[in-house]
Amino acid sequence: MFLVMLGAPGAGKGTQAKYLQADLGIPQVSTGDMLRAARKEGTELGERVQAVMDAGQLVSDEIILDLIRHRVAQPDASNGAIFDGFPRTLAQAEALGALDGVEISGVLLIDVPDDFIVDRLSGRRTCRQCGTMSHVSYAPTSVEGVCDVCGGETYQRADDNEESIRKRMVEYREKTEPLVKYYSEKGVLRKIDGVGEVADVTSRLRAALEQRS
Ligand code: AP5
């Protein structure tokens, strides 16, 4: 089963994909996480994408598609994957549709009004060690700056500042939102209300997946 998580920056794609991967036994494939890992490792790719990411712009389709082709060829993705933050352009969606052995069975659009986005992203903290996300107001860690899951240090992403968030929202509207129509016309899109407790959003996603099957 190959699923796509669609939604504006901060809609909760990553938070929810982590629950769904446990439910479904297929890996979350986050292009954002893959790019951040390359930056952390100091690879040439990491250096190439750093400025673009921090400015809130999209990385080129070519780079992203190379990453995805390599990732879906790994054994753990042979039965499916949950794409989180991919595809983000029509060109990426078309390339995904043309990949051998990858048939998209559902696209889950997490719908969150713009007013919530800056608040969610500016308060987000991520664990440097295990990647678990928290939020200073909505999902605070027990000890400030320390991950509840692994005890690692939490940090604020470089692109979670107001200027970059605004740019990411513009990129989303211009380049990614057209995918809503694209996947609607293919009959695979499900829109889920992304406002409310994290657990309630997870329940809505699970219900949407059950209806689909
Ligand atoms: P990426 O990492 O994909 O960032 P994004 O799409 O901007 O999404 P986010 O990770 O910011 O948000 P999310 O929806 O996952 O929300 P989350 O669950 O964390 O991409 C980063 C950059 O990489 C891009 O800008 C681009 O440069 C590049 N890139 C990546 N993929 C690319 C591609 N395919 N093509 C081109 N470039 C690409 O939640 C956010 C916060 O809200 C958290 O603190 C969380 O705790 C909180 N929260 C979640 N749910 C709730 C809730 N229900 N109530 C209250 N708080 C909540």
GROMACS .gro file of C-alpha atoms and ligand atoms in nm:
model
  270
    1MET     CA    1   0.000   0.000   0.000
    2PHE     CA    2   0.147   0.334  -0.105
    3LEU     CA    3  -0.008   0.639   0.059
    4VAL     CA    4   0.059   1.010   0.021
    5MET     CA    5   0.021   1.258   0.309
    6LEU     CA    6  -0.069   1.595   0.163
    7GLY     CA    7  -0.115   1.925   0.344
    8ALA     CA    8   0.033   2.265   0.416
    9PRO     CA    9   0.355   2.298   0.616
   10GLY     CA   10   0.271   2.225   0.978
   11ALA     CA   11  -0.059   2.053   0.898
   12GLY     CA   12   0.060   1.751   1.096
   13LYS     CA   13   0.176   1.518   0.816
   14GLY     CA   14   0.487   1.400   0.999
   15THR     CA   15   0.312   1.365   1.335
   16GLN     CA   16   0.038   1.151   1.183
   17ALA     CA   17   0.259   0.950   0.947
   18LYS     CA   18   0.446   0.816   1.250
   19TYR     CA   19   0.122   0.670   1.391
   20LEU     CA   20   0.010   0.531   1.057
   21GLN     CA   21   0.342   0.358   0.991
   22ALA     CA   22   0.302   0.170   1.319
   23ASP     CA   23  -0.058   0.074   1.225
   24LEU     CA   24   0.016  -0.030   0.871
   25GLY     CA   25   0.366  -0.178   0.900
   26ILE     CA   26   0.502   0.028   0.612
   27PRO     CA   27   0.769   0.299   0.649
   28GLN     CA   28   0.718   0.674   0.657
   29VAL     CA   29   0.920   0.824   0.372
   30SER     CA   30   0.973   1.192   0.446
   31THR     CA   31   1.175   1.383   0.187
   32GLY     CA   32   1.220   1.663   0.442
   33ASP     CA   33   1.375   1.418   0.691
   34MET     CA   34   1.599   1.270   0.420
   35LEU     CA   35   1.726   1.615   0.323
   36ARG     CA   36   1.785   1.711   0.687
   37ALA     CA   37   1.975   1.385   0.740
   38ALA     CA   38   2.199   1.473   0.443
   39ARG     CA   39   2.265   1.814   0.597
   40LYS     CA   40   2.345   1.663   0.934
   41GLU     CA   41   2.591   1.421   0.773
   42GLY     CA   42   2.750   1.710   0.584
   43THR     CA   43   2.720   1.540   0.245
   44GLU     CA   44   2.753   1.731  -0.081
   45LEU     CA   45   2.375   1.700  -0.126
   46GLY     CA   46   2.323   1.844   0.223
   47GLU     CA   47   2.536   2.147   0.138
   48ARG     CA   48   2.357   2.200  -0.192
   49VAL     CA   49   2.009   2.210  -0.037
   50GLN     CA   50   2.084   2.399   0.283
   51ALA     CA   51   2.019   2.757   0.169
   52VAL     CA   52   1.712   2.664  -0.036
   53MET     CA   53   1.552   2.480   0.256
   54ASP     CA   54   1.627   2.749   0.514
   55ALA     CA   55   1.471   3.009   0.283
   56GLY     CA   56   1.152   2.800   0.266
   57GLN     CA   57   1.181   2.723  -0.105
   58LEU     CA   58   1.140   2.389  -0.275
   59VAL     CA   59   1.442   2.176  -0.362
   60SER     CA   60   1.462   2.081  -0.732
   61ASP     CA   61   1.246   1.797  -0.864
   62GLU     CA   62   1.559   1.626  -0.994
   63ILE     CA   63   1.719   1.598  -0.648
   64ILE     CA   64   1.395   1.484  -0.486
   65LEU     CA   65   1.322   1.221  -0.749
   66ASP     CA   66   1.672   1.076  -0.717
   67LEU     CA   67   1.617   1.040  -0.343
   68ILE     CA   68   1.276   0.877  -0.390
   69ARG     CA   69   1.388   0.629  -0.656
   70HIS     CA   70   1.666   0.515  -0.428
   71ARG     CA   71   1.440   0.498  -0.121
   72VAL     CA   72   1.153   0.297  -0.273
   73ALA     CA   73   1.405   0.041  -0.397
   74GLN     CA   74   1.498  -0.045  -0.035
   75PRO     CA   75   1.359  -0.376   0.094
   76ASP     CA   76   1.150  -0.221   0.373
   77ALA     CA   77   0.944  -0.032   0.111
   78SER     CA   78   0.870  -0.336  -0.102
   79ASN     CA   79   0.513  -0.364   0.034
   80GLY     CA   80   0.442   0.005   0.046
   81ALA     CA   81   0.528   0.337   0.206
   82ILE     CA   82   0.372   0.651   0.346
   83PHE     CA   83   0.506   0.947   0.151
   84ASP     CA   84   0.525   1.251   0.377
   85GLY     CA   85   0.602   1.583   0.206
   86PHE     CA   86   0.629   1.415  -0.134
   87PRO     CA   87   0.513   1.475  -0.401
   88ARG     CA   88   0.508   1.852  -0.386
   89THR     CA   89   0.485   1.949  -0.753
   90LEU     CA   90   0.289   1.814  -1.048
   91ALA     CA   91   0.616   1.695  -1.204
   92GLN     CA   92   0.694   1.494  -0.888
   93ALA     CA   93   0.342   1.347  -0.883
   94GLU     CA   94   0.369   1.239  -1.244
   95ALA     CA   95   0.713   1.085  -1.189
   96LEU     CA   96   0.579   0.900  -0.885
   97GLY     CA   97   0.287   0.766  -1.089
   98ALA     CA   98   0.534   0.635  -1.347
   99LEU     CA   99   0.756   0.448  -1.096
  100ASP     CA  100   0.755   0.072  -1.146
  101GLY     CA  101   0.572  -0.118  -0.871
  102VAL     CA  102   0.434   0.196  -0.703
  103GLU     CA  103   0.060   0.240  -0.724
  104ILE     CA  104  -0.089   0.513  -0.508
  105SER     CA  105  -0.387   0.371  -0.324
  106GLY     CA  106  -0.478   0.677  -0.120
  107VAL     CA  107  -0.391   1.044  -0.072
  108LEU     CA  108  -0.473   1.184   0.270
  109LEU     CA  109  -0.511   1.562   0.270
  110ILE     CA  110  -0.479   1.705   0.621
  111ASP     CA  111  -0.673   2.028   0.612
  112VAL     CA  112  -0.569   2.303   0.856
  113PRO     CA  113  -0.658   2.673   0.819
  114ASP     CA  114  -0.364   2.912   0.768
  115ASP     CA  115  -0.419   3.077   1.108
  116PHE     CA  116  -0.299   2.761   1.284
  117ILE     CA  117   0.014   2.712   1.076
  118VAL     CA  118   0.250   2.980   1.208
  119ASP     CA  119   0.152   2.893   1.562
  120ARG     CA  120   0.216   2.521   1.511
  121LEU     CA  121   0.547   2.566   1.331
  122SER     CA  122   0.698   2.839   1.543
  123GLY     CA  123   0.636   2.626   1.855
  124ARG     CA  124   0.760   2.299   1.705
  125ARG     CA  125   1.065   2.129   1.855
  126THR     CA  126   1.234   1.821   1.708
  127CYS     CA  127   1.461   1.570   1.881
  128ARG     CA  128   1.814   1.572   1.737
  129GLN     CA  129   1.850   1.202   1.814
  130CYS     CA  130   1.523   1.025   1.730
  131GLY     CA  131   1.332   1.292   1.536
  132THR     CA  132   1.028   1.290   1.766
  133MET     CA  133   0.832   1.613   1.740
  134SER     CA  134   0.691   1.811   2.027
  135HIS     CA  135   0.530   2.152   2.061
  136VAL     CA  136   0.601   2.407   2.330
  137SER     CA  137   0.227   2.463   2.392
  138TYR     CA  138   0.029   2.171   2.244
  139ALA     CA  139   0.260   1.877   2.312
  140PRO     CA  140   0.534   1.996   2.550
  141THR     CA  141   0.812   1.764   2.667
  142SER     CA  142   0.818   1.687   3.041
  143VAL     CA  143   1.153   1.865   3.074
  144GLU     CA  144   1.209   2.164   2.847
  145GLY     CA  145   1.460   2.087   2.573
  146VAL     CA  146   1.475   1.713   2.646
  147CYS     CA  147   1.297   1.452   2.432
  148ASP     CA  148   1.048   1.239   2.627
  149VAL     CA  149   1.116   0.937   2.407
  150CYS     CA  150   1.496   0.908   2.407
  151GLY     CA  151   1.629   1.187   2.630
  152GLY     CA  152   1.796   1.359   2.332
  153GLU     CA  153   1.820   1.736   2.294
  154THR     CA  154   1.530   1.905   2.116
  155TYR     CA  155   1.588   2.194   1.874
  156GLN     CA  156   1.398   2.439   1.659
  157ARG     CA  157   1.432   2.384   1.284
  158ALA     CA  158   1.612   2.663   1.097
  159ASP     CA  159   1.313   2.701   0.862
  160ASP     CA  160   1.061   2.735   1.144
  161ASN     CA  161   1.094   3.113   1.161
  162GLU     CA  162   0.816   3.344   1.052
  163GLU     CA  163   0.973   3.460   0.723
  164SER     CA  164   1.054   3.109   0.608
  165ILE     CA  165   0.713   2.979   0.716
  166ARG     CA  166   0.540   3.248   0.504
  167LYS     CA  167   0.756   3.151   0.204
  168ARG     CA  168   0.676   2.780   0.255
  169MET     CA  169   0.305   2.864   0.256
  170VAL     CA  170   0.339   3.055  -0.072
  171GLU     CA  171   0.530   2.762  -0.225
  172TYR     CA  172   0.258   2.528  -0.102
  173ARG     CA  173  -0.025   2.733  -0.254
  174GLU     CA  174   0.151   2.777  -0.589
  175LYS     CA  175   0.318   2.441  -0.642
  176THR     CA  176   0.167   2.178  -0.415
  177GLU     CA  177  -0.201   2.271  -0.382
  178PRO     CA  178  -0.267   2.186  -0.751
  179LEU     CA  179  -0.209   1.824  -0.644
  180VAL     CA  180  -0.542   1.834  -0.459
  181LYS     CA  181  -0.725   1.862  -0.792
  182TYR     CA  182  -0.484   1.618  -0.959
  183TYR     CA  183  -0.547   1.340  -0.706
  184SER     CA  184  -0.918   1.428  -0.670
  185GLU     CA  185  -0.963   1.363  -1.039
  186LYS     CA  186  -0.793   1.027  -0.993
  187GLY     CA  187  -1.049   0.944  -0.723
  188VAL     CA  188  -0.790   0.871  -0.451
  189LEU     CA  189  -0.805   1.190  -0.240
  190ARG     CA  190  -0.953   1.193   0.113
  191LYS     CA  191  -0.978   1.524   0.298
  192ILE     CA  192  -0.937   1.506   0.676
  193ASP     CA  193  -0.999   1.786   0.923
  194GLY     CA  194  -0.657   1.846   1.084
  195VAL     CA  195  -0.779   2.071   1.368
  196GLY     CA  196  -0.818   1.925   1.715
  197GLU     CA  197  -0.625   1.686   1.938
  198VAL     CA  198  -0.356   1.481   1.764
  199ALA     CA  199  -0.533   1.158   1.866
  200ASP     CA  200  -0.862   1.279   1.715
  201VAL     CA  201  -0.692   1.357   1.385
  202THR     CA  202  -0.535   1.008   1.391
  203SER     CA  203  -0.881   0.855   1.442
  204ARG     CA  204  -1.017   1.048   1.144
  205LEU     CA  205  -0.727   0.927   0.928
  206ARG     CA  206  -0.783   0.567   1.036
  207ALA     CA  207  -1.154   0.599   0.957
  208ALA     CA  208  -1.072   0.739   0.612
  209LEU     CA  209  -0.838   0.447   0.545
  210GLU     CA  210  -1.101   0.194   0.656
  211GLN     CA  211  -1.363   0.349   0.425
  212ARG     CA  212  -1.114   0.324   0.142
  213SER     CA  213  -1.046  -0.048   0.189
  214AP5     P1  214   0.927   1.920   0.526
  214AP5     O1  215   1.012   1.870   0.633
  214AP5     O2  216   0.845   1.825   0.446
  214AP5     O3  217   0.841   2.038   0.583
  214AP5     P2  218   0.687   2.082   0.560
  214AP5     O4  219   0.605   2.026   0.451
  214AP5     O5  220   0.698   2.228   0.560
  214AP5     O6  221   0.614   2.013   0.669
  214AP5     P3  222   0.649   2.019   0.814
  214AP5     O7  223   0.745   1.909   0.852
  214AP5     O8  224   0.694   2.158   0.848
  214AP5     O9  225   0.504   1.997   0.878
  214AP5     P4  226   0.415   1.870   0.903
  214AP5    O10  227   0.289   1.879   0.824
  214AP5    O11  228   0.493   1.742   0.893
  214AP5    O12  229   0.374   1.901   1.053
  214AP5     P5  230   0.424   1.831   1.189
  214AP5    O13  231   0.363   1.698   1.203
  214AP5    O14  232   0.572   1.846   1.206
  214AP5    O15  233   1.015   2.001   0.419
  214AP5     C1  234   1.113   2.096   0.461
  214AP5     C2  235   1.181   2.154   0.337
  214AP5    O16  236   1.249   2.050   0.264
  214AP5     C3  237   1.087   2.219   0.234
  214AP5    O17  238   1.057   2.352   0.266
  214AP5     C4  239   1.174   2.206   0.105
  214AP5    O18  240   1.278   2.300   0.104
  214AP5     C5  241   1.238   2.069   0.122
  214AP5     N1  242   1.156   1.961   0.065
  214AP5     C6  243   1.107   1.852   0.134
  214AP5     N2  244   1.038   1.772   0.051
  214AP5     C7  245   1.042   1.830  -0.072
  214AP5     C8  246   0.988   1.794  -0.199
  214AP5     N3  247   0.914   1.683  -0.215
  214AP5     N4  248   1.013   1.877  -0.303
  214AP5     C9  249   1.089   1.988  -0.290
  214AP5     N5  250   1.143   2.029  -0.173
  214AP5    C10  251   1.121   1.950  -0.064
  214AP5    O19  252   0.351   1.928   1.294
  214AP5    C11  253   0.393   2.064   1.311
  214AP5    C12  254   0.382   2.104   1.461
  214AP5    O20  255   0.245   2.102   1.496
  214AP5    C13  256   0.453   2.006   1.557
  214AP5    O21  257   0.512   2.080   1.662
  214AP5    C14  258   0.340   1.918   1.613
  214AP5    O22  259   0.369   1.877   1.746
  214AP5    C15  260   0.222   2.014   1.607
  214AP5     N6  261   0.095   1.945   1.580
  214AP5    C16  262   0.073   1.843   1.493
  214AP5     N7  263  -0.058   1.807   1.495
  214AP5    C17  264  -0.118   1.892   1.584
  214AP5    C18  265  -0.253   1.905   1.631
  214AP5     N8  266  -0.351   1.826   1.586
  214AP5     N9  267  -0.278   2.002   1.722
  214AP5    C19  268  -0.178   2.084   1.768
  214AP5    N10  269  -0.049   2.074   1.729
  214AP5    C20  270  -0.019   1.980   1.638
   0.00000   0.00000   0.00000
